[in-house]
Amino acid sequence: MPALSDYDRAALAGEHGPAAQMSMRIIVRMADVTGAPELMDIVAAHIDSTIYIGESCMEYAEKLVSLGAKVRVPTTLNVSGLDEEHWMDWPVPMDWAEKAHRQMVAYKSMGTVQTWTCAPYQTRHRPKFGQQIAWGESNAIVFANSVIGARTERYPDLLDICCAITGRVPKRGLHLTENRAGDFLIRLVGVPLALQSSDDFYPVLGHLIGQLSGERVPVIEGLEHRPTDDQYKALGAAAASSGTVALFHVVGHTPEAPTLDEAFQDKSYKSYKTYEIAMSELCAARDELSSFEGERIDMVVLGSPHYSLDEFRALLPLISGRERSSSTRFLVTTGRLVRQVLAGNGMLTELEWFGVQLTVDTCPLATPMLPPDVKVLMTNSGKYAYYSPSLLGVEVVYGSTADCVESAVRGKVVRDDSLWV
């Protein structure tokens, strides 16, 4: 049994209402099971339980609402099981839509922030270095821990909302400095700067790092290019898909790894296991992200995690003045706030002229939106490439953003391999 504060005991006694009482019981039980000595405060939460995966999750959210649940800390919402405004544009079953929407309504009513995005760190609700938070959604967790230096454990669905309602979490795991040290070293060897600078490098590197890491904390050395937030986003999402990476350190770049000593928190890192990654390993990992070797392509899909405004700015010059093949659809998933900006500055019109379809609030991995005639996807996302064959039952081709656009124009798979030799 963990040591409890006066607030914890009062919540357990029901003094803060039945929803806080139920949530605190779950938090305390989790602390007991995992051996946490006490609970600790958080300053924010991000809820992944918003994805509709069955009636039990919907009923859980509605149960909390019936008990008067309100979040105690600023709380953003992950993608839902439905594009609330545009789901009718896709073959989403009515029964699914109704239940997914009920779940959205339940989480809305708890005093949350209606972000509906898997990239909350690219909104104004981005946490700060050192802040203790409780985030769900694997890519968000790894970005917060690694790139920002905020601190969160891997909070699963249903537990994340309990953390938000109580503002308390078990004091354990990646909340604690000693558990944030690197476990092994990954050294890049002979990887050209031109490839390191390209957008299709980071999903591949992340896919390979995830395979090598599992739950361990990798320390990456030898990266000469300083990644953008979107490149880190792609790396972390891929690493959290092929592995369960929640934290990585890039020496000289990420905030807790200005040096190897600091990344490992001691000077004995030379005795740690080291993996050298050269072009041969990267090319093999890139090949693994494609399950299809033919030329057919039914749809290009971008935006897992959700596409940022900067990514749309990079996409526009690639499609400007070009015509998409009528045989290839082009889907981009993003947050509703980004779509509002696109609509306000005229970028949405340019995207729609090419035939880009936007979906907000959700993505094909979270809702049954894809038409049955879509059998082969092309994507620049390591996360889509990893999950789509198993979750969507489609074949996948991985390529750069430029490859995806060129393929959509020609109506067949086109890839530029010149950087991958």
GROMACS .gro file of C-alpha atoms in nm:
model
  421
    1MET     CA    1   0.000   0.000   0.000
    2PRO     CA    2   0.155   0.336  -0.098
    3ALA     CA    3   0.181   0.624   0.148
    4LEU     CA    4  -0.112   0.859   0.091
    5SER     CA    5  -0.148   1.235   0.127
    6ASP     CA    6  -0.440   1.404   0.299
    7TYR     CA    7  -0.591   1.471  -0.045
    8ASP     CA    8  -0.552   1.105  -0.147
    9ARG     CA    9  -0.728   0.986   0.169
   10ALA     CA   10  -1.006   1.240   0.128
   11ALA     CA   11  -1.061   1.133  -0.232
   12LEU     CA   12  -1.070   0.768  -0.126
   13ALA     CA   13  -1.328   0.859   0.137
   14GLY     CA   14  -1.549   1.018  -0.129
   15GLU     CA   15  -1.503   1.376  -0.008
   16HIS     CA   16  -1.432   1.494  -0.367
   17GLY     CA   17  -1.721   1.306  -0.521
   18PRO     CA   18  -1.784   0.953  -0.644
   19ALA     CA   19  -1.588   0.990  -0.971
   20ALA     CA   20  -1.274   1.104  -0.789
   21GLN     CA   21  -1.329   0.824  -0.537
   22MET     CA   22  -1.348   0.560  -0.810
   23SER     CA   23  -1.049   0.705  -0.991
   24MET     CA   24  -0.840   0.725  -0.676
   25ARG     CA   25  -0.919   0.364  -0.591
   26ILE     CA   26  -0.783   0.262  -0.932
   27ILE     CA   27  -0.472   0.481  -0.899
   28VAL     CA   28  -0.394   0.349  -0.552
   29ARG     CA   29  -0.444  -0.010  -0.665
   30MET     CA   30  -0.208   0.046  -0.960
   31ALA     CA   31   0.049   0.201  -0.727
   32ASP     CA   32   0.022  -0.100  -0.498
   33VAL     CA   33   0.058  -0.351  -0.784
   34THR     CA   34   0.359  -0.172  -0.933
   35GLY     CA   35   0.534  -0.112  -0.601
   36ALA     CA   36   0.518   0.267  -0.607
   37PRO     CA   37   0.592   0.402  -0.256
   38GLU     CA   38   0.358   0.699  -0.288
   39LEU     CA   39   0.160   0.912  -0.533
   40MET     CA   40   0.272   1.238  -0.688
   41ASP     CA   41   0.113   1.544  -0.850
   42ILE     CA   42   0.092   1.601  -1.225
   43VAL     CA   43   0.033   1.931  -1.403
   44ALA     CA   44  -0.142   1.800  -1.718
   45ALA     CA   45  -0.285   1.491  -1.885
   46HIS     CA   46  -0.352   1.364  -2.238
   47ILE     CA   47  -0.628   1.106  -2.276
   48ASP     CA   48  -0.597   0.816  -2.522
   49SER     CA   49  -0.915   0.648  -2.392
   50THR     CA   50  -1.107   0.863  -2.640
   51ILE     CA   51  -1.059   0.603  -2.916
   52TYR     CA   52  -1.372   0.391  -2.949
   53ILE     CA   53  -1.270   0.025  -2.942
   54GLY     CA   54  -1.590  -0.125  -2.806
   55GLU     CA   55  -1.891  -0.065  -2.589
   56SER     CA   56  -1.706  -0.132  -2.263
   57CYS     CA   57  -1.481   0.173  -2.316
   58MET     CA   58  -1.780   0.388  -2.405
   59GLU     CA   59  -1.970   0.269  -2.098
   60TYR     CA   60  -1.664   0.331  -1.878
   61ALA     CA   61  -1.655   0.695  -1.991
   62GLU     CA   62  -2.029   0.736  -1.944
   63LYS     CA   63  -2.005   0.577  -1.598
   64LEU     CA   64  -1.750   0.840  -1.497
   65VAL     CA   65  -1.978   1.114  -1.632
   66SER     CA   66  -2.275   0.974  -1.437
   67LEU     CA   67  -2.060   1.003  -1.124
   68GLY     CA   68  -1.989   1.369  -1.195
   69ALA     CA   69  -1.634   1.333  -1.329
   70LYS     CA   70  -1.435   1.651  -1.393
   71VAL     CA   71  -1.063   1.666  -1.469
   72ARG     CA   72  -0.845   1.827  -1.202
   73VAL     CA   73  -0.557   1.930  -1.434
   74PRO     CA   74  -0.553   2.072  -1.790
   75THR     CA   75  -0.634   1.770  -2.007
   76THR     CA   76  -0.609   1.735  -2.384
   77LEU     CA   77  -0.787   1.468  -2.586
   78ASN     CA   78  -0.630   1.221  -2.829
   79VAL     CA   79  -0.797   1.113  -3.153
   80SER     CA   80  -1.144   0.968  -3.128
   81GLY     CA   81  -1.311   0.692  -3.325
   82LEU     CA   82  -1.486   0.942  -3.550
   83ASP     CA   83  -1.432   1.253  -3.760
   84GLU     CA   84  -1.718   1.435  -3.591
   85GLU     CA   85  -1.797   1.665  -3.884
   86HIS     CA   86  -1.700   1.463  -4.191
   87TRP     CA   87  -1.758   1.098  -4.105
   88MET     CA   88  -2.047   1.078  -4.354
   89ASP     CA   89  -1.791   1.125  -4.636
   90TRP     CA   90  -1.664   0.776  -4.563
   91PRO     CA   91  -1.830   0.432  -4.527
   92VAL     CA   92  -1.831   0.445  -4.146
   93PRO     CA   93  -2.114   0.221  -4.014
   94MET     CA   94  -2.395   0.415  -3.846
   95ASP     CA   95  -2.383   0.203  -3.531
   96TRP     CA   96  -2.009   0.267  -3.494
   97ALA     CA   97  -2.055   0.639  -3.552
   98GLU     CA   98  -2.328   0.669  -3.289
   99LYS     CA   99  -2.128   0.490  -3.019
  100ALA     CA  100  -1.798   0.659  -3.102
  101HIS     CA  101  -1.976   0.994  -3.081
  102ARG     CA  102  -2.129   0.904  -2.744
  103GLN     CA  103  -1.777   0.839  -2.619
  104MET     CA  104  -1.661   1.176  -2.754
  105VAL     CA  105  -1.950   1.351  -2.581
  106ALA     CA  106  -1.863   1.180  -2.253
  107TYR     CA  107  -1.502   1.298  -2.259
  108LYS     CA  108  -1.604   1.648  -2.369
  109SER     CA  109  -1.826   1.683  -2.064
  110MET     CA  110  -1.544   1.623  -1.817
  111GLY     CA  111  -1.392   1.969  -1.864
  112THR     CA  112  -1.126   1.859  -2.112
  113VAL     CA  113  -0.966   2.053  -2.398
  114GLN     CA  114  -1.110   1.949  -2.737
  115THR     CA  115  -0.782   1.896  -2.920
  116TRP     CA  116  -0.868   1.556  -3.072
  117THR     CA  117  -0.513   1.501  -3.191
  118CYS     CA  118  -0.240   1.245  -3.137
  119ALA     CA  119   0.020   1.525  -3.155
  120PRO     CA  120  -0.075   1.746  -2.856
  121TYR     CA  121   0.285   1.861  -2.832
  122GLN     CA  122   0.228   2.058  -3.153
  123THR     CA  123  -0.051   2.262  -2.997
  124ARG     CA  124  -0.035   2.544  -2.744
  125HIS     CA  125  -0.074   2.277  -2.475
  126ARG     CA  126   0.285   2.155  -2.515
  127PRO     CA  127   0.435   2.078  -2.172
  128LYS     CA  128   0.767   2.217  -2.051
  129PHE     CA  129   1.096   2.058  -1.956
  130GLY     CA  130   1.082   1.875  -1.625
  131GLN     CA  131   0.704   1.893  -1.581
  132GLN     CA  132   0.534   1.581  -1.448
  133ILE     CA  133   0.242   1.479  -1.673
  134ALA     CA  134   0.026   1.173  -1.745
  135TRP     CA  135   0.000   1.115  -2.118
  136GLY     CA  136  -0.152   0.833  -2.316
  137GLU     CA  137  -0.081   0.761  -2.688
  138SER     CA  138   0.256   0.607  -2.762
  139ASN     CA  139   0.398   0.870  -2.997
  140ALA     CA  140   0.298   1.154  -2.764
  141ILE     CA  141   0.461   0.979  -2.470
  142VAL     CA  142   0.795   0.931  -2.644
  143PHE     CA  143   0.798   1.288  -2.780
  144ALA     CA  144   0.718   1.440  -2.440
  145ASN     CA  145   0.985   1.239  -2.262
  146SER     CA  146   1.258   1.256  -2.525
  147VAL     CA  147   1.227   1.582  -2.715
  148ILE     CA  148   1.073   1.808  -2.451
  149GLY     CA  149   1.210   1.646  -2.138
  150ALA     CA  150   0.871   1.641  -1.966
  151ARG     CA  151   0.810   1.325  -1.763
  152THR     CA  152   0.538   1.068  -1.815
  153GLU     CA  153   0.499   0.697  -1.777
  154ARG     CA  154   0.330   0.489  -2.052
  155TYR     CA  155  -0.028   0.552  -1.939
  156PRO     CA  156  -0.277   0.310  -2.092
  157ASP     CA  157  -0.640   0.369  -2.185
  158LEU     CA  158  -0.877   0.399  -1.887
  159LEU     CA  159  -0.597   0.471  -1.638
  160ASP     CA  160  -0.509   0.801  -1.811
  161ILE     CA  161  -0.847   0.957  -1.732
  162CYS     CA  162  -0.819   0.847  -1.367
  163CYS     CA  163  -0.491   1.040  -1.349
  164ALA     CA  164  -0.661   1.345  -1.500
  165ILE     CA  165  -0.954   1.332  -1.257
  166THR     CA  166  -0.734   1.297  -0.948
  167GLY     CA  167  -0.427   1.491  -1.065
  168ARG     CA  168  -0.223   1.214  -0.906
  169VAL     CA  169  -0.011   0.925  -1.038
  170PRO     CA  170   0.200   0.647  -0.887
  171LYS     CA  171   0.552   0.777  -0.819
  172ARG     CA  172   0.749   0.538  -1.035
  173GLY     CA  173   0.892   0.465  -1.378
  174LEU     CA  174   0.991   0.751  -1.606
  175HIS     CA  175   0.868   1.009  -1.356
  176LEU     CA  176   1.191   0.942  -1.164
  177THR     CA  177   1.535   1.063  -1.273
  178GLU     CA  178   1.710   0.733  -1.205
  179ASN     CA  179   1.481   0.549  -1.449
  180ARG     CA  180   1.554   0.789  -1.734
  181ALA     CA  181   1.916   0.683  -1.786
  182GLY     CA  182   2.017   0.522  -2.113
  183ASP     CA  183   2.033   0.142  -2.125
  184PHE     CA  184   2.245   0.093  -2.438
  185LEU     CA  185   2.415   0.286  -2.717
  186ILE     CA  186   2.318   0.309  -3.084
  187ARG     CA  187   2.595   0.457  -3.299
  188LEU     CA  188   2.528   0.576  -3.655
  189VAL     CA  189   2.818   0.491  -3.883
  190GLY     CA  190   2.867   0.623  -4.235
  191VAL     CA  191   2.515   0.762  -4.277
  192PRO     CA  192   2.540   1.052  -4.525
  193LEU     CA  193   2.425   1.394  -4.408
  194ALA     CA  194   2.194   1.420  -4.709
  195LEU     CA  195   2.004   1.112  -4.592
  196GLN     CA  196   2.001   1.232  -4.231
  197SER     CA  197   1.839   1.552  -4.351
  198SER     CA  198   1.562   1.381  -4.549
  199ASP     CA  199   1.213   1.326  -4.410
  200ASP     CA  200   1.203   0.955  -4.500
  201PHE     CA  201   1.511   0.877  -4.286
  202TYR     CA  202   1.348   0.923  -3.945
  203PRO     CA  203   1.064   0.667  -3.971
  204VAL     CA  204   1.320   0.411  -4.088
  205LEU     CA  205   1.563   0.493  -3.807
  206GLY     CA  206   1.275   0.482  -3.558
  207HIS     CA  207   1.155   0.146  -3.689
  208LEU     CA  208   1.503   0.000  -3.641
  209ILE     CA  209   1.551   0.159  -3.298
  210GLY     CA  210   1.217   0.019  -3.182
  211GLN     CA  211   1.322  -0.331  -3.283
  212LEU     CA  212   1.653  -0.299  -3.098
  213SER     CA  213   1.511  -0.132  -2.788
  214GLY     CA  214   1.189  -0.297  -2.679
  215GLU     CA  215   1.117  -0.118  -2.351
  216ARG     CA  216   1.478  -0.007  -2.295
  217VAL     CA  217   1.606   0.350  -2.325
  218PRO     CA  218   1.837   0.390  -2.628
  219VAL     CA  219   2.110   0.653  -2.650
  220ILE     CA  220   2.177   0.757  -3.010
  221GLU     CA  221   2.515   0.892  -3.117
  222GLY     CA  222   2.640   1.012  -3.453
  223LEU     CA  223   2.346   1.220  -3.574
  224GLU     CA  224   2.503   1.519  -3.751
  225HIS     CA  225   2.174   1.676  -3.864
  226ARG     CA  226   1.959   1.842  -3.598
  227PRO     CA  227   1.609   1.698  -3.651
  228THR     CA  228   1.302   1.917  -3.672
  229ASP     CA  229   1.006   1.852  -3.442
  230ASP     CA  230   0.832   1.671  -3.729
  231GLN     CA  231   1.133   1.450  -3.788
  232TYR     CA  232   1.151   1.366  -3.416
  233LYS     CA  233   0.777   1.301  -3.429
  234ALA     CA  234   0.827   1.050  -3.708
  235LEU     CA  235   1.120   0.883  -3.532
  236GLY     CA  236   0.940   0.845  -3.202
  237ALA     CA  237   0.616   0.719  -3.355
  238ALA     CA  238   0.797   0.450  -3.550
  239ALA     CA  239   1.008   0.348  -3.249
  240ALA     CA  240   0.697   0.323  -3.032
  241SER     CA  241   0.529   0.107  -3.298
  242SER     CA  242   0.796  -0.154  -3.373
  243GLY     CA  243   0.906  -0.144  -3.006
  244THR     CA  244   0.762   0.007  -2.691
  245VAL     CA  245   1.008   0.293  -2.669
  246ALA     CA  246   0.892   0.569  -2.435
  247LEU     CA  247   1.219   0.762  -2.409
  248PHE     CA  248   1.531   0.801  -2.622
  249HIS     CA  249   1.830   1.030  -2.592
  250VAL     CA  250   2.014   1.182  -2.889
  251VAL     CA  251   2.358   1.292  -2.770
  252GLY     CA  252   2.412   1.663  -2.816
  253HIS     CA  253   2.051   1.724  -2.921
  254THR     CA  254   1.783   1.616  -2.673
  255PRO     CA  255   1.763   1.803  -2.340
  256GLU     CA  256   1.874   1.525  -2.106
  257ALA     CA  257   2.165   1.415  -2.326
  258PRO     CA  258   2.408   1.703  -2.384
  259THR     CA  259   2.686   1.443  -2.339
  260LEU     CA  260   2.716   1.065  -2.325
  261ASP     CA  261   2.785   1.088  -1.951
  262GLU     CA  262   2.462   1.273  -1.889
  263ALA     CA  263   2.259   1.045  -2.115
  264PHE     CA  264   2.373   0.742  -1.916
  265GLN     CA  265   2.386   0.933  -1.585
  266ASP     CA  266   2.730   0.790  -1.509
  267LYS     CA  267   3.069   0.734  -1.669
  268SER     CA  268   3.045   0.358  -1.715
  269TYR     CA  269   2.864   0.375  -2.050
  270LYS     CA  270   3.163   0.223  -2.229
  271SER     CA  271   3.067  -0.110  -2.074
  272TYR     CA  272   2.715  -0.089  -2.211
  273LYS     CA  273   2.600  -0.281  -2.517
  274THR     CA  274   2.662  -0.088  -2.841
  275TYR     CA  275   2.488  -0.139  -3.175
  276GLU     CA  276   2.638   0.016  -3.486
  277ILE     CA  277   2.387   0.116  -3.753
  278ALA     CA  278   2.520   0.156  -4.106
  279MET     CA  279   2.350   0.186  -4.443
  280SER     CA  280   2.300  -0.190  -4.473
  281GLU     CA  281   2.088  -0.202  -4.156
  282LEU     CA  282   1.893   0.108  -4.256
  283CYS     CA  283   1.817  -0.022  -4.605
  284ALA     CA  284   1.694  -0.350  -4.458
  285ALA     CA  285   1.469  -0.163  -4.214
  286ARG     CA  286   1.333   0.051  -4.498
  287ASP     CA  287   1.247  -0.261  -4.695
  288GLU     CA  288   1.059  -0.401  -4.394
  289LEU     CA  289   0.823  -0.104  -4.398
  290SER     CA  290   0.684  -0.212  -4.736
  291SER     CA  291   0.472  -0.523  -4.770
  292PHE     CA  292   0.390  -0.476  -5.139
  293GLU     CA  293   0.631  -0.498  -5.433
  294GLY     CA  294   0.399  -0.422  -5.727
  295GLU     CA  295   0.314  -0.090  -5.890
  296ARG     CA  296  -0.053  -0.069  -5.794
  297ILE     CA  297  -0.153   0.204  -5.554
  298ASP     CA  298  -0.509   0.286  -5.443
  299MET     CA  299  -0.449   0.559  -5.190
  300VAL     CA  300  -0.176   0.779  -5.046
  301VAL     CA  301  -0.227   0.835  -4.676
  302LEU     CA  302  -0.021   1.081  -4.467
  303GLY     CA  303  -0.053   1.198  -4.110
  304SER     CA  304   0.022   0.934  -3.849
  305PRO     CA  305   0.089   1.110  -3.618
  306HIS     CA  306  -0.132   1.397  -3.726
  307TYR     CA  307   0.009   1.625  -3.995
  308SER     CA  308   0.139   1.959  -3.870
  309LEU     CA  309   0.106   2.300  -4.031
  310ASP     CA  310   0.475   2.287  -4.124
  311GLU     CA  311   0.422   1.953  -4.298
  312PHE     CA  312   0.135   2.101  -4.499
  313ARG     CA  313   0.361   2.393  -4.594
  314ALA     CA  314   0.617   2.143  -4.722
  315LEU     CA  315   0.350   1.943  -4.908
  316LEU     CA  316   0.202   2.236  -5.102
  317PRO     CA  317   0.501   2.304  -5.333
  318LEU     CA  318   0.510   1.934  -5.422
  319ILE     CA  319   0.149   1.930  -5.545
  320SER     CA  320   0.126   2.284  -5.680
  321GLY     CA  321   0.030   2.290  -6.049
  322ARG     CA  322   0.012   1.911  -6.070
  323GLU     CA  323  -0.278   1.677  -6.135
  324ARG     CA  324  -0.351   1.370  -5.927
  325SER     CA  325  -0.429   1.047  -6.105
  326SER     CA  326  -0.799   0.966  -6.088
  327SER     CA  327  -0.710   0.612  -5.978
  328THR     CA  328  -0.528   0.720  -5.661
  329ARG     CA  329  -0.696   0.890  -5.367
  330PHE     CA  330  -0.493   1.119  -5.138
  331LEU     CA  331  -0.581   1.132  -4.768
  332VAL     CA  332  -0.416   1.340  -4.495
  333THR     CA  333  -0.517   1.313  -4.130
  334THR     CA  334  -0.469   1.608  -3.898
  335GLY     CA  335  -0.614   1.788  -3.600
  336ARG     CA  336  -0.922   2.007  -3.629
  337LEU     CA  337  -0.727   2.315  -3.517
  338VAL     CA  338  -0.477   2.272  -3.802
  339ARG     CA  339  -0.764   2.235  -4.049
  340GLN     CA  340  -0.910   2.562  -3.925
  341VAL     CA  341  -0.581   2.739  -3.993
  342LEU     CA  342  -0.561   2.582  -4.341
  343ALA     CA  343  -0.914   2.700  -4.418
  344GLY     CA  344  -0.840   3.049  -4.290
  345ASN     CA  345  -0.526   3.112  -4.494
  346GLY     CA  346  -0.636   2.960  -4.825
  347MET     CA  347  -0.411   2.652  -4.805
  348LEU     CA  348  -0.712   2.422  -4.781
  349THR     CA  349  -0.833   2.535  -5.123
  350GLU     CA  350  -0.493   2.454  -5.277
  351LEU     CA  351  -0.495   2.109  -5.115
  352GLU     CA  352  -0.847   2.035  -5.236
  353TRP     CA  353  -0.760   2.145  -5.590
  354PHE     CA  354  -0.511   1.857  -5.605
  355GLY     CA  355  -0.768   1.622  -5.456
  356VAL     CA  356  -0.634   1.600  -5.102
  357GLN     CA  357  -0.904   1.480  -4.863
  358LEU     CA  358  -0.859   1.582  -4.500
  359THR     CA  359  -0.985   1.386  -4.204
  360VAL     CA  360  -0.971   1.538  -3.857
  361ASP     CA  361  -1.028   1.406  -3.504
  362THR     CA  362  -0.930   1.051  -3.602
  363CYS     CA  363  -0.731   0.839  -3.851
  364PRO     CA  364  -0.781   0.512  -4.043
  365LEU     CA  365  -0.614   0.318  -3.762
  366ALA     CA  366  -0.888   0.431  -3.521
  367THR     CA  367  -1.203   0.426  -3.733
  368PRO     CA  368  -1.345   0.200  -4.010
  369MET     CA  369  -1.340   0.471  -4.278
  370LEU     CA  370  -1.149   0.319  -4.569
  371PRO     CA  371  -1.357   0.203  -4.868
  372PRO     CA  372  -1.333  -0.171  -4.937
  373ASP     CA  373  -1.171  -0.114  -5.278
  374VAL     CA  374  -0.861   0.032  -5.111
  375LYS     CA  375  -0.619  -0.258  -5.107
  376VAL     CA  376  -0.278  -0.088  -5.135
  377LEU     CA  377  -0.169   0.222  -4.944
  378MET     CA  378   0.143   0.432  -4.987
  379THR     CA  379   0.261   0.636  -4.692
  380ASN     CA  380   0.553   0.836  -4.553
  381SER     CA  381   0.457   0.729  -4.199
  382GLY     CA  382   0.645   0.453  -4.024
  383LYS     CA  383   0.349   0.406  -3.791
  384TYR     CA  384   0.099   0.363  -4.076
  385ALA     CA  385   0.341   0.133  -4.256
  386TYR     CA  386   0.387  -0.082  -3.947
  387TYR     CA  387   0.023  -0.116  -3.841
  388SER     CA  388  -0.180  -0.100  -4.163
  389PRO     CA  389  -0.127  -0.459  -4.285
  390SER     CA  390  -0.244  -0.606  -3.953
  391LEU     CA  391  -0.503  -0.349  -3.843
  392LEU     CA  392  -0.650  -0.255  -4.182
  393GLY     CA  393  -0.582  -0.566  -4.386
  394VAL     CA  394  -0.415  -0.371  -4.668
  395GLU     CA  395  -0.075  -0.384  -4.834
  396VAL     CA  396   0.164  -0.093  -4.782
  397VAL     CA  397   0.443   0.082  -4.968
  398TYR     CA  398   0.669   0.315  -4.773
  399GLY     CA  399   0.825   0.623  -4.935
  400SER     CA  400   0.916   0.987  -4.886
  401THR     CA  401   0.656   1.261  -4.911
  402ALA     CA  402   0.789   1.344  -5.258
  403ASP     CA  403   0.758   0.975  -5.354
  404CYS     CA  404   0.398   0.972  -5.232
  405VAL     CA  405   0.306   1.279  -5.437
  406GLU     CA  406   0.481   1.150  -5.749
  407SER     CA  407   0.304   0.815  -5.712
  408ALA     CA  408  -0.033   0.988  -5.675
  409VAL     CA  409   0.032   1.188  -5.993
  410ARG     CA  410   0.139   0.888  -6.199
  411GLY     CA  411  -0.111   0.646  -6.047
  412LYS     CA  412   0.156   0.390  -5.969
  413VAL     CA  413   0.433   0.339  -5.715
  414VAL     CA  414   0.735   0.563  -5.773
  415ARG     CA  415   1.026   0.574  -5.531
  416ASP     CA  416   1.354   0.763  -5.545
  417ASP     CA  417   1.617   0.530  -5.398
  418SER     CA  418   1.915   0.755  -5.468
  419LEU     CA  419   1.977   0.838  -5.099
  420TRP     CA  420   1.946   0.473  -4.995
  421VAL     CA  421   2.257   0.324  -5.157
   0.00000   0.00000   0.00000
